[in-house]
């Protein structure tokens, strides 16, 4: 069977010239989200991402990346892996493939390809407190009063009234701007990453292929429940 749309293979593709950050960012990835949605519909799915290292990525990198992608997809389709808990006949739910846009794509040998695990990490700062003075300096037409607020304040009000100072009460609370701390995600030495993870492979300049389950992960049962226990042993015995 050949992979095609009418034979149930989904190939969400993220090929824009934006940096690629595996790990925590995978949970907000539209590419992985599309593959997960397709897998939940019991369709073979592959999430394909190009990781920009040079920004913008040279155009000469794209054709070899496309050729490599097609070869990887073909191999996965013909050799789809098994997972006893898979949603579709005991198969792997879906795969995440990450191709770094590096000069090795132009070499005769191409890039190494390696099976990987998802790098487990966490966000650091995503938002930063923003003073009215800074908001005025940024020249924004409006500024959000907190990341979840629907209230906005015109920047001209901030810059012209009260000497550029407005009380938090008048603004409806603290002001924040999206200013993520990315130093824990980019330009990391491979030695600082878990060997065999997708992020480690990207930093090595290798292609990562990660088998995935269409679910939120959970720890192994033996790490949570009493070994050899029964269902009765899992019932909470506390006063509520």
PDB file of C-alpha atoms in Angstrom:
ATOM      1  CA  UNK A   1       0.000   0.000   0.000  1.00  0.00           C
ATOM      2  CA  UNK A   2       1.375   3.401  -0.923  1.00  0.00           C
ATOM      3  CA  UNK A   3       1.020   6.388   1.414  1.00  0.00           C
ATOM      4  CA  UNK A   4      -1.573   8.789   0.060  1.00  0.00           C
ATOM      5  CA  UNK A   5      -4.431  10.871   1.374  1.00  0.00           C
ATOM      6  CA  UNK A   6      -7.094   8.318   0.462  1.00  0.00           C
ATOM      7  CA  UNK A   7      -5.157   5.557   2.210  1.00  0.00           C
ATOM      8  CA  UNK A   8      -5.159   7.222   5.585  1.00  0.00           C
ATOM      9  CA  UNK A   9      -1.754   8.765   6.099  1.00  0.00           C
ATOM     10  CA  UNK A  10      -1.599  12.239   7.560  1.00  0.00           C
ATOM     11  CA  UNK A  11       1.504  14.328   6.970  1.00  0.00           C
ATOM     12  CA  UNK A  12       1.225  17.573   8.927  1.00  0.00           C
ATOM     13  CA  UNK A  13       4.185  19.659   7.786  1.00  0.00           C
ATOM     14  CA  UNK A  14       5.944  22.601   9.437  1.00  0.00           C
ATOM     15  CA  UNK A  15       8.483  23.975   6.997  1.00  0.00           C
ATOM     16  CA  UNK A  16       8.468  27.654   7.882  1.00  0.00           C
ATOM     17  CA  UNK A  17      11.678  29.523   8.643  1.00  0.00           C
ATOM     18  CA  UNK A  18      11.212  29.488  12.383  1.00  0.00           C
ATOM     19  CA  UNK A  19      13.452  27.905  15.020  1.00  0.00           C
ATOM     20  CA  UNK A  20      12.490  24.430  16.193  1.00  0.00           C
ATOM     21  CA  UNK A  21      12.361  23.701  19.911  1.00  0.00           C
ATOM     22  CA  UNK A  22      11.465  20.130  20.897  1.00  0.00           C
ATOM     23  CA  UNK A  23      10.495  19.104  24.418  1.00  0.00           C
ATOM     24  CA  UNK A  24       8.002  21.310  26.217  1.00  0.00           C
ATOM     25  CA  UNK A  25       7.159  23.127  22.986  1.00  0.00           C
ATOM     26  CA  UNK A  26       5.906  19.863  21.499  1.00  0.00           C
ATOM     27  CA  UNK A  27       2.772  20.234  23.668  1.00  0.00           C
ATOM     28  CA  UNK A  28       1.888  23.460  21.833  1.00  0.00           C
ATOM     29  CA  UNK A  29       2.986  22.313  18.376  1.00  0.00           C
ATOM     30  CA  UNK A  30       0.308  22.506  15.707  1.00  0.00           C
ATOM     31  CA  UNK A  31       2.302  20.014  13.647  1.00  0.00           C
ATOM     32  CA  UNK A  32       2.247  17.369  16.372  1.00  0.00           C
ATOM     33  CA  UNK A  33      -1.313  18.327  17.250  1.00  0.00           C
ATOM     34  CA  UNK A  34      -2.497  17.589  13.710  1.00  0.00           C
ATOM     35  CA  UNK A  35      -0.727  14.207  13.715  1.00  0.00           C
ATOM     36  CA  UNK A  36      -2.176  13.382  17.138  1.00  0.00           C
ATOM     37  CA  UNK A  37      -5.680  14.274  15.939  1.00  0.00           C
ATOM     38  CA  UNK A  38      -5.246  12.049  12.907  1.00  0.00           C
ATOM     39  CA  UNK A  39      -3.902   9.205  15.049  1.00  0.00           C
ATOM     40  CA  UNK A  40      -6.966   9.478  17.295  1.00  0.00           C
ATOM     41  CA  UNK A  41      -8.975   8.845  14.130  1.00  0.00           C
ATOM     42  CA  UNK A  42      -6.915   5.658  13.733  1.00  0.00           C
ATOM     43  CA  UNK A  43      -4.986   6.907  10.700  1.00  0.00           C
ATOM     44  CA  UNK A  44      -1.273   6.441  10.270  1.00  0.00           C
ATOM     45  CA  UNK A  45       0.268   9.831  10.941  1.00  0.00           C
ATOM     46  CA  UNK A  46       3.694  11.427  10.651  1.00  0.00           C
ATOM     47  CA  UNK A  47       4.514  14.893  11.984  1.00  0.00           C
ATOM     48  CA  UNK A  48       7.327  16.341   9.878  1.00  0.00           C
ATOM     49  CA  UNK A  49       9.231  19.429  11.037  1.00  0.00           C
ATOM     50  CA  UNK A  50      12.198  21.298   9.595  1.00  0.00           C
ATOM     51  CA  UNK A  51      14.375  22.845  12.301  1.00  0.00           C
ATOM     52  CA  UNK A  52      15.852  26.185  11.276  1.00  0.00           C
ATOM     53  CA  UNK A  53      19.441  26.590  12.453  1.00  0.00           C
ATOM     54  CA  UNK A  54      20.507  29.410  10.114  1.00  0.00           C
ATOM     55  CA  UNK A  55      17.812  32.051   9.947  1.00  0.00           C
ATOM     56  CA  UNK A  56      16.600  32.172   7.260  1.00  0.00           C
ATOM     57  CA  UNK A  57      17.481  28.696   6.062  1.00  0.00           C
ATOM     58  CA  UNK A  58      19.279  28.800   2.672  1.00  0.00           C
ATOM     59  CA  UNK A  59      16.986  27.822  -0.183  1.00  0.00           C
ATOM     60  CA  UNK A  60      19.543  25.225  -1.311  1.00  0.00           C
ATOM     61  CA  UNK A  61      18.716  23.178   1.809  1.00  0.00           C
ATOM     62  CA  UNK A  62      15.060  22.621   0.966  1.00  0.00           C
ATOM     63  CA  UNK A  63      15.218  20.292  -2.028  1.00  0.00           C
ATOM     64  CA  UNK A  64      17.531  17.789  -0.278  1.00  0.00           C
ATOM     65  CA  UNK A  65      15.361  18.076   2.853  1.00  0.00           C
ATOM     66  CA  UNK A  66      12.271  17.252   0.780  1.00  0.00           C
ATOM     67  CA  UNK A  67      13.987  14.249  -0.811  1.00  0.00           C
ATOM     68  CA  UNK A  68      15.160  12.998   2.595  1.00  0.00           C
ATOM     69  CA  UNK A  69      11.684  13.491   4.056  1.00  0.00           C
ATOM     70  CA  UNK A  70      10.112  11.405   1.302  1.00  0.00           C
ATOM     71  CA  UNK A  71      12.617   8.586   1.875  1.00  0.00           C
ATOM     72  CA  UNK A  72      11.984   8.591   5.638  1.00  0.00           C
ATOM     73  CA  UNK A  73       8.206   8.582   5.134  1.00  0.00           C
ATOM     74  CA  UNK A  74       8.480   5.730   2.649  1.00  0.00           C
ATOM     75  CA  UNK A  75      10.616   3.693   5.068  1.00  0.00           C
ATOM     76  CA  UNK A  76       8.282   4.311   8.010  1.00  0.00           C
ATOM     77  CA  UNK A  77       5.240   3.383   5.956  1.00  0.00           C
ATOM     78  CA  UNK A  78       6.793   0.116   4.791  1.00  0.00           C
ATOM     79  CA  UNK A  79       8.147  -0.738   8.251  1.00  0.00           C
ATOM     80  CA  UNK A  80       5.516   0.681  10.609  1.00  0.00           C
ATOM     81  CA  UNK A  81       6.391  -0.230  14.178  1.00  0.00           C
ATOM     82  CA  UNK A  82       4.388  -2.148  16.769  1.00  0.00           C
ATOM     83  CA  UNK A  83       2.999  -0.922  20.090  1.00  0.00           C
ATOM     84  CA  UNK A  84       0.911  -3.367  22.101  1.00  0.00           C
ATOM     85  CA  UNK A  85      -1.181  -0.472  23.460  1.00  0.00           C
ATOM     86  CA  UNK A  86      -1.504   1.281  20.084  1.00  0.00           C
ATOM     87  CA  UNK A  87      -4.916   2.572  19.065  1.00  0.00           C
ATOM     88  CA  UNK A  88      -4.777   0.924  15.652  1.00  0.00           C
ATOM     89  CA  UNK A  89      -4.210  -2.840  15.587  1.00  0.00           C
ATOM     90  CA  UNK A  90      -1.249  -2.709  17.953  1.00  0.00           C
ATOM     91  CA  UNK A  91       0.740  -0.287  15.775  1.00  0.00           C
ATOM     92  CA  UNK A  92       2.694   2.830  16.728  1.00  0.00           C
ATOM     93  CA  UNK A  93       0.133   5.656  16.873  1.00  0.00           C
ATOM     94  CA  UNK A  94       2.264   8.203  15.016  1.00  0.00           C
ATOM     95  CA  UNK A  95       5.828   9.414  14.462  1.00  0.00           C
ATOM     96  CA  UNK A  96       7.526  12.767  14.944  1.00  0.00           C
ATOM     97  CA  UNK A  97      10.311  13.439  12.423  1.00  0.00           C
ATOM     98  CA  UNK A  98      12.625  16.443  12.872  1.00  0.00           C
ATOM     99  CA  UNK A  99      15.085  17.418  10.151  1.00  0.00           C
ATOM    100  CA  UNK A 100      17.644  20.112  11.046  1.00  0.00           C
ATOM    101  CA  UNK A 101      18.260  22.543   8.202  1.00  0.00           C
ATOM    102  CA  UNK A 102      22.055  22.291   8.237  1.00  0.00           C
ATOM    103  CA  UNK A 103      24.779  22.110   5.579  1.00  0.00           C
ATOM    104  CA  UNK A 104      25.099  18.381   6.047  1.00  0.00           C
ATOM    105  CA  UNK A 105      22.004  18.099   3.849  1.00  0.00           C
ATOM    106  CA  UNK A 106      24.220  19.058   0.901  1.00  0.00           C
ATOM    107  CA  UNK A 107      26.898  16.455   1.610  1.00  0.00           C
ATOM    108  CA  UNK A 108      27.179  13.226  -0.346  1.00  0.00           C
ATOM    109  CA  UNK A 109      26.422  11.117   2.737  1.00  0.00           C
ATOM    110  CA  UNK A 110      23.540  13.304   3.912  1.00  0.00           C
ATOM    111  CA  UNK A 111      22.469  13.488   7.552  1.00  0.00           C
ATOM    112  CA  UNK A 112      22.547  10.612  10.060  1.00  0.00           C
ATOM    113  CA  UNK A 113      19.075   9.398  11.085  1.00  0.00           C
ATOM    114  CA  UNK A 114      18.458   8.090  14.597  1.00  0.00           C
ATOM    115  CA  UNK A 115      15.557   6.713  16.644  1.00  0.00           C
ATOM    116  CA  UNK A 116      14.948   9.071  19.576  1.00  0.00           C
ATOM    117  CA  UNK A 117      12.792   9.751  22.610  1.00  0.00           C
ATOM    118  CA  UNK A 118      11.014  13.043  23.298  1.00  0.00           C
ATOM    119  CA  UNK A 119      13.168  15.392  25.375  1.00  0.00           C
ATOM    120  CA  UNK A 120      11.428  16.097  28.683  1.00  0.00           C
ATOM    121  CA  UNK A 121      12.003  19.645  29.863  1.00  0.00           C
ATOM    122  CA  UNK A 122       9.993  22.584  31.119  1.00  0.00           C
ATOM    123  CA  UNK A 123       9.379  26.215  30.296  1.00  0.00           C
ATOM    124  CA  UNK A 124      11.192  29.004  32.040  1.00  0.00           C
ATOM    125  CA  UNK A 125       9.870  32.576  31.932  1.00  0.00           C
ATOM    126  CA  UNK A 126       7.287  33.161  29.203  1.00  0.00           C
ATOM    127  CA  UNK A 127       5.956  36.594  30.204  1.00  0.00           C
ATOM    128  CA  UNK A 128       7.724  39.585  31.660  1.00  0.00           C
ATOM    129  CA  UNK A 129       6.242  42.433  33.651  1.00  0.00           C
ATOM    130  CA  UNK A 130       6.003  45.553  31.501  1.00  0.00           C
ATOM    131  CA  UNK A 131       5.948  49.083  32.859  1.00  0.00           C
ATOM    132  CA  UNK A 132       3.715  51.751  31.288  1.00  0.00           C
ATOM    133  CA  UNK A 133       6.879  53.613  30.257  1.00  0.00           C
ATOM    134  CA  UNK A 134       8.150  50.604  28.348  1.00  0.00           C
ATOM    135  CA  UNK A 135       4.752  50.079  26.731  1.00  0.00           C
ATOM    136  CA  UNK A 136       4.822  53.663  25.484  1.00  0.00           C
ATOM    137  CA  UNK A 137       8.408  53.250  24.246  1.00  0.00           C
ATOM    138  CA  UNK A 138       7.429  50.140  22.308  1.00  0.00           C
ATOM    139  CA  UNK A 139       4.850  52.249  20.506  1.00  0.00           C
ATOM    140  CA  UNK A 140       2.139  49.630  20.695  1.00  0.00           C
ATOM    141  CA  UNK A 141      -1.451  50.696  19.994  1.00  0.00           C
ATOM    142  CA  UNK A 142      -2.591  48.789  23.064  1.00  0.00           C
ATOM    143  CA  UNK A 143      -1.198  46.628  25.838  1.00  0.00           C
ATOM    144  CA  UNK A 144      -2.818  43.623  27.471  1.00  0.00           C
ATOM    145  CA  UNK A 145      -3.569  43.797  31.172  1.00  0.00           C
ATOM    146  CA  UNK A 146      -2.283  40.325  31.990  1.00  0.00           C
ATOM    147  CA  UNK A 147      -1.943  37.357  29.615  1.00  0.00           C
ATOM    148  CA  UNK A 148      -5.548  36.167  30.121  1.00  0.00           C
ATOM    149  CA  UNK A 149      -7.271  39.523  30.277  1.00  0.00           C
ATOM    150  CA  UNK A 150      -9.486  40.918  27.538  1.00  0.00           C
ATOM    151  CA  UNK A 151      -8.915  44.495  28.751  1.00  0.00           C
ATOM    152  CA  UNK A 152      -6.497  46.704  26.833  1.00  0.00           C
ATOM    153  CA  UNK A 153      -5.183  50.187  27.439  1.00  0.00           C
ATOM    154  CA  UNK A 154      -4.406  52.593  24.574  1.00  0.00           C
ATOM    155  CA  UNK A 155      -0.672  53.331  24.528  1.00  0.00           C
ATOM    156  CA  UNK A 156      -1.282  57.050  23.944  1.00  0.00           C
ATOM    157  CA  UNK A 157      -3.098  57.126  27.276  1.00  0.00           C
ATOM    158  CA  UNK A 158      -0.043  55.619  28.920  1.00  0.00           C
ATOM    159  CA  UNK A 159       2.422  57.958  27.276  1.00  0.00           C
ATOM    160  CA  UNK A 160       0.566  61.265  27.493  1.00  0.00           C
ATOM    161  CA  UNK A 161      -1.313  61.267  30.776  1.00  0.00           C
ATOM    162  CA  UNK A 162       0.145  61.451  34.257  1.00  0.00           C
ATOM    163  CA  UNK A 163       3.653  61.957  32.967  1.00  0.00           C
ATOM    164  CA  UNK A 164       3.710  58.487  31.372  1.00  0.00           C
ATOM    165  CA  UNK A 165       2.774  56.805  34.640  1.00  0.00           C
ATOM    166  CA  UNK A 166      -0.500  55.008  35.198  1.00  0.00           C
ATOM    167  CA  UNK A 167      -1.413  53.116  38.349  1.00  0.00           C
ATOM    168  CA  UNK A 168      -1.959  49.348  38.142  1.00  0.00           C
ATOM    169  CA  UNK A 169      -5.461  49.924  39.554  1.00  0.00           C
ATOM    170  CA  UNK A 170      -6.353  52.144  36.625  1.00  0.00           C
ATOM    171  CA  UNK A 171      -4.993  49.592  34.163  1.00  0.00           C
ATOM    172  CA  UNK A 172      -6.879  46.765  35.780  1.00  0.00           C
ATOM    173  CA  UNK A 173      -3.823  44.973  37.153  1.00  0.00           C
ATOM    174  CA  UNK A 174      -0.276  44.115  36.166  1.00  0.00           C
ATOM    175  CA  UNK A 175       0.855  44.453  32.565  1.00  0.00           C
ATOM    176  CA  UNK A 176       2.833  41.732  30.835  1.00  0.00           C
ATOM    177  CA  UNK A 177       4.468  41.255  27.473  1.00  0.00           C
ATOM    178  CA  UNK A 178       5.331  37.946  25.853  1.00  0.00           C
ATOM    179  CA  UNK A 179       9.089  37.696  26.375  1.00  0.00           C
ATOM    180  CA  UNK A 180      10.121  34.032  26.656  1.00  0.00           C
ATOM    181  CA  UNK A 181      13.472  33.075  28.138  1.00  0.00           C
ATOM    182  CA  UNK A 182      14.879  30.829  25.412  1.00  0.00           C
ATOM    183  CA  UNK A 183      18.423  30.274  26.649  1.00  0.00           C
ATOM    184  CA  UNK A 184      17.538  26.804  27.944  1.00  0.00           C
ATOM    185  CA  UNK A 185      16.279  25.764  24.507  1.00  0.00           C
ATOM    186  CA  UNK A 186      18.677  27.066  21.861  1.00  0.00           C
ATOM    187  CA  UNK A 187      22.368  26.600  21.093  1.00  0.00           C
ATOM    188  CA  UNK A 188      22.803  24.008  23.823  1.00  0.00           C
ATOM    189  CA  UNK A 189      25.891  21.765  23.834  1.00  0.00           C
ATOM    190  CA  UNK A 190      24.849  18.154  23.126  1.00  0.00           C
ATOM    191  CA  UNK A 191      26.592  17.139  26.372  1.00  0.00           C
ATOM    192  CA  UNK A 192      23.911  19.067  28.323  1.00  0.00           C
ATOM    193  CA  UNK A 193      21.072  17.085  26.730  1.00  0.00           C
ATOM    194  CA  UNK A 194      19.883  13.556  27.335  1.00  0.00           C
ATOM    195  CA  UNK A 195      21.679  11.378  24.808  1.00  0.00           C
ATOM    196  CA  UNK A 196      19.179   9.729  22.505  1.00  0.00           C
ATOM    197  CA  UNK A 197      16.568  12.499  22.839  1.00  0.00           C
ATOM    198  CA  UNK A 198      15.201  14.427  19.863  1.00  0.00           C
ATOM    199  CA  UNK A 199      16.783  17.686  21.051  1.00  0.00           C
ATOM    200  CA  UNK A 200      20.160  15.976  21.440  1.00  0.00           C
ATOM    201  CA  UNK A 201      19.891  14.687  17.869  1.00  0.00           C
ATOM    202  CA  UNK A 202      19.002  18.149  16.528  1.00  0.00           C
ATOM    203  CA  UNK A 203      21.994  19.708  18.308  1.00  0.00           C
ATOM    204  CA  UNK A 204      24.165  16.963  16.811  1.00  0.00           C
ATOM    205  CA  UNK A 205      22.868  17.886  13.359  1.00  0.00           C
ATOM    206  CA  UNK A 206      21.087  14.545  12.990  1.00  0.00           C
ATOM    207  CA  UNK A 207      17.554  13.658  11.926  1.00  0.00           C
ATOM    208  CA  UNK A 208      15.412  12.426  14.828  1.00  0.00           C
ATOM    209  CA  UNK A 209      12.549   9.942  14.426  1.00  0.00           C
ATOM    210  CA  UNK A 210      10.430   9.559  17.559  1.00  0.00           C
ATOM    211  CA  UNK A 211       7.632   6.960  17.917  1.00  0.00           C
ATOM    212  CA  UNK A 212       4.720   8.564  19.757  1.00  0.00           C
ATOM    213  CA  UNK A 213       1.499   7.626  21.522  1.00  0.00           C
ATOM    214  CA  UNK A 214      -1.624   9.719  20.995  1.00  0.00           C
ATOM    215  CA  UNK A 215      -2.105  10.387  24.697  1.00  0.00           C
ATOM    216  CA  UNK A 216      -0.773  12.347  27.603  1.00  0.00           C
ATOM    217  CA  UNK A 217       2.061  10.277  29.017  1.00  0.00           C
ATOM    218  CA  UNK A 218       1.850   8.503  32.332  1.00  0.00           C
ATOM    219  CA  UNK A 219       4.557   6.916  34.483  1.00  0.00           C
ATOM    220  CA  UNK A 220       5.011   3.139  34.439  1.00  0.00           C
ATOM    221  CA  UNK A 221       2.413   1.373  36.584  1.00  0.00           C
ATOM    222  CA  UNK A 222       5.101  -0.142  38.822  1.00  0.00           C
ATOM    223  CA  UNK A 223       6.236   3.376  39.772  1.00  0.00           C
ATOM    224  CA  UNK A 224       2.752   4.352  40.963  1.00  0.00           C
ATOM    225  CA  UNK A 225       0.876   1.297  42.158  1.00  0.00           C
ATOM    226  CA  UNK A 226       1.910  -1.378  44.676  1.00  0.00           C
ATOM    227  CA  UNK A 227       3.817  -4.128  42.853  1.00  0.00           C
ATOM    228  CA  UNK A 228       1.654  -7.230  42.490  1.00  0.00           C
ATOM    229  CA  UNK A 229      -1.286  -5.373  43.978  1.00  0.00           C
ATOM    230  CA  UNK A 230      -4.955  -5.674  43.066  1.00  0.00           C
ATOM    231  CA  UNK A 231      -7.555  -3.059  42.191  1.00  0.00           C
ATOM    232  CA  UNK A 232      -8.557  -2.987  45.869  1.00  0.00           C
ATOM    233  CA  UNK A 233      -5.012  -1.961  46.764  1.00  0.00           C
ATOM    234  CA  UNK A 234      -5.429   1.177  44.616  1.00  0.00           C
ATOM    235  CA  UNK A 235      -8.476   2.459  46.501  1.00  0.00           C
ATOM    236  CA  UNK A 236      -7.660   5.515  48.615  1.00  0.00           C
ATOM    237  CA  UNK A 237      -8.047   4.914  52.338  1.00  0.00           C
ATOM    238  CA  UNK A 238      -8.352   8.435  53.692  1.00  0.00           C
ATOM    239  CA  UNK A 239     -11.138  10.418  55.358  1.00  0.00           C
ATOM    240  CA  UNK A 240     -12.614  12.980  52.955  1.00  0.00           C
TER     241      UNK A 240
END
